[in-house]
mmCIF file of the C-alpha atoms, coordinates in Angstrom:
data_MODEL
# 
_entry.id   MODEL 
# 
loop_
_atom_site.group_PDB 
_atom_site.id 
_atom_site.type_symbol 
_atom_site.label_atom_id 
_atom_site.label_alt_id 
_atom_site.label_comp_id 
_atom_site.label_asym_id 
_atom_site.label_entity_id 
_atom_site.label_seq_id 
_atom_site.pdbx_PDB_ins_code 
_atom_site.Cartn_x 
_atom_site.Cartn_y 
_atom_site.Cartn_z 
_atom_site.occupancy 
_atom_site.B_iso_or_equiv 
_atom_site.pdbx_formal_charge 
_atom_site.auth_seq_id 
_atom_site.auth_comp_id 
_atom_site.auth_asym_id 
_atom_site.auth_atom_id 
_atom_site.pdbx_PDB_model_num 
ATOM 1  C CA . VAL A 1 1  ? -13.888 4.025  -58.589 1.00 0.00 ? 1  VAL A CA 1 
ATOM 2  C CA . ILE A 1 2  ? -11.763 6.425  -56.550 1.00 0.00 ? 2  ILE A CA 1 
ATOM 3  C CA . MET A 1 3  ? -13.482 8.939  -54.295 1.00 0.00 ? 3  MET A CA 1 
ATOM 4  C CA . LYS A 1 4  ? -12.048 12.455 -54.546 1.00 0.00 ? 4  LYS A CA 1 
ATOM 5  C CA . ALA A 1 5  ? -12.923 15.721 -52.871 1.00 0.00 ? 5  ALA A CA 1 
ATOM 6  C CA . PRO A 1 6  ? -15.334 17.726 -55.071 1.00 0.00 ? 6  PRO A CA 1 
ATOM 7  C CA . PHE A 1 7  ? -13.061 20.791 -54.961 1.00 0.00 ? 7  PHE A CA 1 
ATOM 8  C CA . VAL A 1 8  ? -9.390  21.702 -54.827 1.00 0.00 ? 8  VAL A CA 1 
ATOM 9  C CA . PRO A 1 9  ? -8.417  24.216 -52.124 1.00 0.00 ? 9  PRO A CA 1 
ATOM 10 C CA . PRO A 1 10 ? -6.947  27.460 -53.505 1.00 0.00 ? 10 PRO A CA 1 
ATOM 11 C CA . GLY A 1 11 ? -3.203  27.972 -53.287 1.00 0.00 ? 11 GLY A CA 1 
ATOM 12 C CA . GLN A 1 12 ? -1.365  30.966 -51.889 1.00 0.00 ? 12 GLN A CA 1 
ATOM 13 C CA . PRO A 1 13 ? 0.323   33.563 -54.083 1.00 0.00 ? 13 PRO A CA 1 
ATOM 14 C CA . HIS A 1 14 ? 4.113   33.235 -54.107 1.00 0.00 ? 14 HIS A CA 1 
ATOM 15 C CA . ILE A 1 15 ? 5.933   36.364 -52.918 1.00 0.00 ? 15 ILE A CA 1 
ATOM 16 C CA . GLU A 1 16 ? 8.684   37.086 -55.440 1.00 0.00 ? 16 GLU A CA 1 
ATOM 17 C CA . ASP A 1 17 ? 10.184  40.295 -54.060 1.00 0.00 ? 17 ASP A CA 1 
ATOM 18 C CA . ILE A 1 18 ? 9.739   42.939 -51.359 1.00 0.00 ? 18 ILE A CA 1 
ATOM 19 C CA . CYS A 1 19 ? 11.611  46.171 -52.033 1.00 0.00 ? 19 CYS A CA 1 
ATOM 20 C CA . SER A 1 20 ? 11.495  49.947 -51.582 1.00 0.00 ? 20 SER A CA 1 
ATOM 21 C CA . ILE A 1 21 ? 10.805  49.456 -47.886 1.00 0.00 ? 21 ILE A CA 1 
ATOM 22 C CA . SER A 1 22 ? 10.210  52.679 -45.985 1.00 0.00 ? 22 SER A CA 1 
ATOM 23 C CA . ARG A 1 23 ? 8.403   53.759 -42.858 1.00 0.00 ? 23 ARG A CA 1 
ATOM 24 C CA . ASN A 1 24 ? 5.227   54.450 -44.835 1.00 0.00 ? 24 ASN A CA 1 
ATOM 25 C CA . GLY A 1 25 ? 5.159   51.658 -47.389 1.00 0.00 ? 25 GLY A CA 1 
ATOM 26 C CA . MET A 1 26 ? 6.845   49.055 -49.565 1.00 0.00 ? 26 MET A CA 1 
ATOM 27 C CA . THR A 1 27 ? 6.518   47.389 -52.953 1.00 0.00 ? 27 THR A CA 1 
ATOM 28 C CA . ILE A 1 28 ? 5.459   43.736 -53.025 1.00 0.00 ? 28 ILE A CA 1 
ATOM 29 C CA . THR A 1 29 ? 5.687   41.592 -56.162 1.00 0.00 ? 29 THR A CA 1 
ATOM 30 C CA . TRP A 1 30 ? 4.103   38.146 -56.288 1.00 0.00 ? 30 TRP A CA 1 
ATOM 31 C CA . SER A 1 31 ? 3.139   35.504 -58.803 1.00 0.00 ? 31 SER A CA 1 
ATOM 32 C CA . ALA A 1 32 ? -0.276  33.943 -59.288 1.00 0.00 ? 32 ALA A CA 1 
ATOM 33 C CA . ARG A 1 33 ? -1.444  30.952 -57.276 1.00 0.00 ? 33 ARG A CA 1 
ATOM 34 C CA . GLU A 1 34 ? -0.873  27.472 -58.701 1.00 0.00 ? 34 GLU A CA 1 
ATOM 35 C CA . THR A 1 35 ? -4.520  26.522 -58.133 1.00 0.00 ? 35 THR A CA 1 
ATOM 36 C CA . ASP A 1 36 ? -7.474  28.865 -57.843 1.00 0.00 ? 36 ASP A CA 1 
ATOM 37 C CA . GLY A 1 37 ? -9.881  26.424 -56.198 1.00 0.00 ? 37 GLY A CA 1 
ATOM 38 C CA . GLY A 1 38 ? -12.371 27.016 -59.010 1.00 0.00 ? 38 GLY A CA 1 
ATOM 39 C CA . SER A 1 39 ? -12.707 30.745 -58.351 1.00 0.00 ? 39 SER A CA 1 
ATOM 40 C CA . GLU A 1 40 ? -10.971 33.810 -59.811 1.00 0.00 ? 40 GLU A CA 1 
ATOM 41 C CA . VAL A 1 41 ? -9.064  36.213 -57.577 1.00 0.00 ? 41 VAL A CA 1 
ATOM 42 C CA . THR A 1 42 ? -11.375 39.157 -56.875 1.00 0.00 ? 42 THR A CA 1 
ATOM 43 C CA . ASN A 1 43 ? -9.062  41.127 -54.555 1.00 0.00 ? 43 ASN A CA 1 
ATOM 44 C CA . TYR A 1 44 ? -6.024  40.921 -52.326 1.00 0.00 ? 44 TYR A CA 1 
ATOM 45 C CA . ILE A 1 45 ? -5.783  41.963 -48.691 1.00 0.00 ? 45 ILE A CA 1 
ATOM 46 C CA . ILE A 1 46 ? -2.446  43.325 -47.493 1.00 0.00 ? 46 ILE A CA 1 
ATOM 47 C CA . GLU A 1 47 ? -1.959  43.443 -43.733 1.00 0.00 ? 47 GLU A CA 1 
ATOM 48 C CA . LYS A 1 48 ? 0.634   45.104 -41.543 1.00 0.00 ? 48 LYS A CA 1 
ATOM 49 C CA . LYS A 1 49 ? 1.493   43.603 -38.194 1.00 0.00 ? 49 LYS A CA 1 
ATOM 50 C CA . ASP A 1 50 ? 2.808   45.852 -35.443 1.00 0.00 ? 50 ASP A CA 1 
ATOM 51 C CA . GLU A 1 51 ? 1.989   45.350 -31.805 1.00 0.00 ? 51 GLU A CA 1 
ATOM 52 C CA . LYS A 1 52 ? -1.601  44.878 -32.879 1.00 0.00 ? 52 LYS A CA 1 
ATOM 53 C CA . TRP A 1 53 ? -3.273  43.770 -36.124 1.00 0.00 ? 53 TRP A CA 1 
ATOM 54 C CA . ASN A 1 54 ? -4.254  46.417 -38.687 1.00 0.00 ? 54 ASN A CA 1 
ATOM 55 C CA . GLN A 1 55 ? -5.863  45.835 -42.066 1.00 0.00 ? 55 GLN A CA 1 
ATOM 56 C CA . MET A 1 56 ? -3.930  48.102 -44.410 1.00 0.00 ? 56 MET A CA 1 
ATOM 57 C CA . VAL A 1 57 ? -5.605  48.090 -47.810 1.00 0.00 ? 57 VAL A CA 1 
ATOM 58 C CA . GLN A 1 58 ? -7.837  45.997 -50.025 1.00 0.00 ? 58 GLN A CA 1 
ATOM 59 C CA . MET A 1 59 ? -7.141  46.246 -53.760 1.00 0.00 ? 59 MET A CA 1 
ATOM 60 C CA . GLN A 1 60 ? -8.609  44.923 -56.981 1.00 0.00 ? 60 GLN A CA 1 
ATOM 61 C CA . PRO A 1 61 ? -6.183  42.925 -59.168 1.00 0.00 ? 61 PRO A CA 1 
ATOM 62 C CA . THR A 1 62 ? -4.831  44.501 -62.348 1.00 0.00 ? 62 THR A CA 1 
ATOM 63 C CA . GLU A 1 63 ? -4.961  42.940 -65.835 1.00 0.00 ? 63 GLU A CA 1 
ATOM 64 C CA . ASP A 1 64 ? -1.998  40.677 -65.039 1.00 0.00 ? 64 ASP A CA 1 
ATOM 65 C CA . ASN A 1 65 ? -3.306  39.947 -61.500 1.00 0.00 ? 65 ASN A CA 1 
ATOM 66 C CA . ARG A 1 66 ? -0.598  42.108 -59.901 1.00 0.00 ? 66 ARG A CA 1 
ATOM 67 C CA . PRO A 1 67 ? -1.998  45.042 -57.948 1.00 0.00 ? 67 PRO A CA 1 
ATOM 68 C CA . ILE A 1 68 ? 0.139   48.143 -57.734 1.00 0.00 ? 68 ILE A CA 1 
ATOM 69 C CA . LEU A 1 69 ? 0.543   49.610 -54.258 1.00 0.00 ? 69 LEU A CA 1 
# 
């Protein structure tokens, strides 16, 4: 008998591309996580870091799990 953890930690989404960068925004494309840790993605949080931390936007995933910003 081999003891294993009862859960698998969720993975991070893989950033594929960042384009259309401007002063007011950008387009981010990423692929789904390899493991979900037993839970579906319910939203993504995109943050912008300047001199201080600011939460930018919280979005629901689209049909293909790629939110459109």
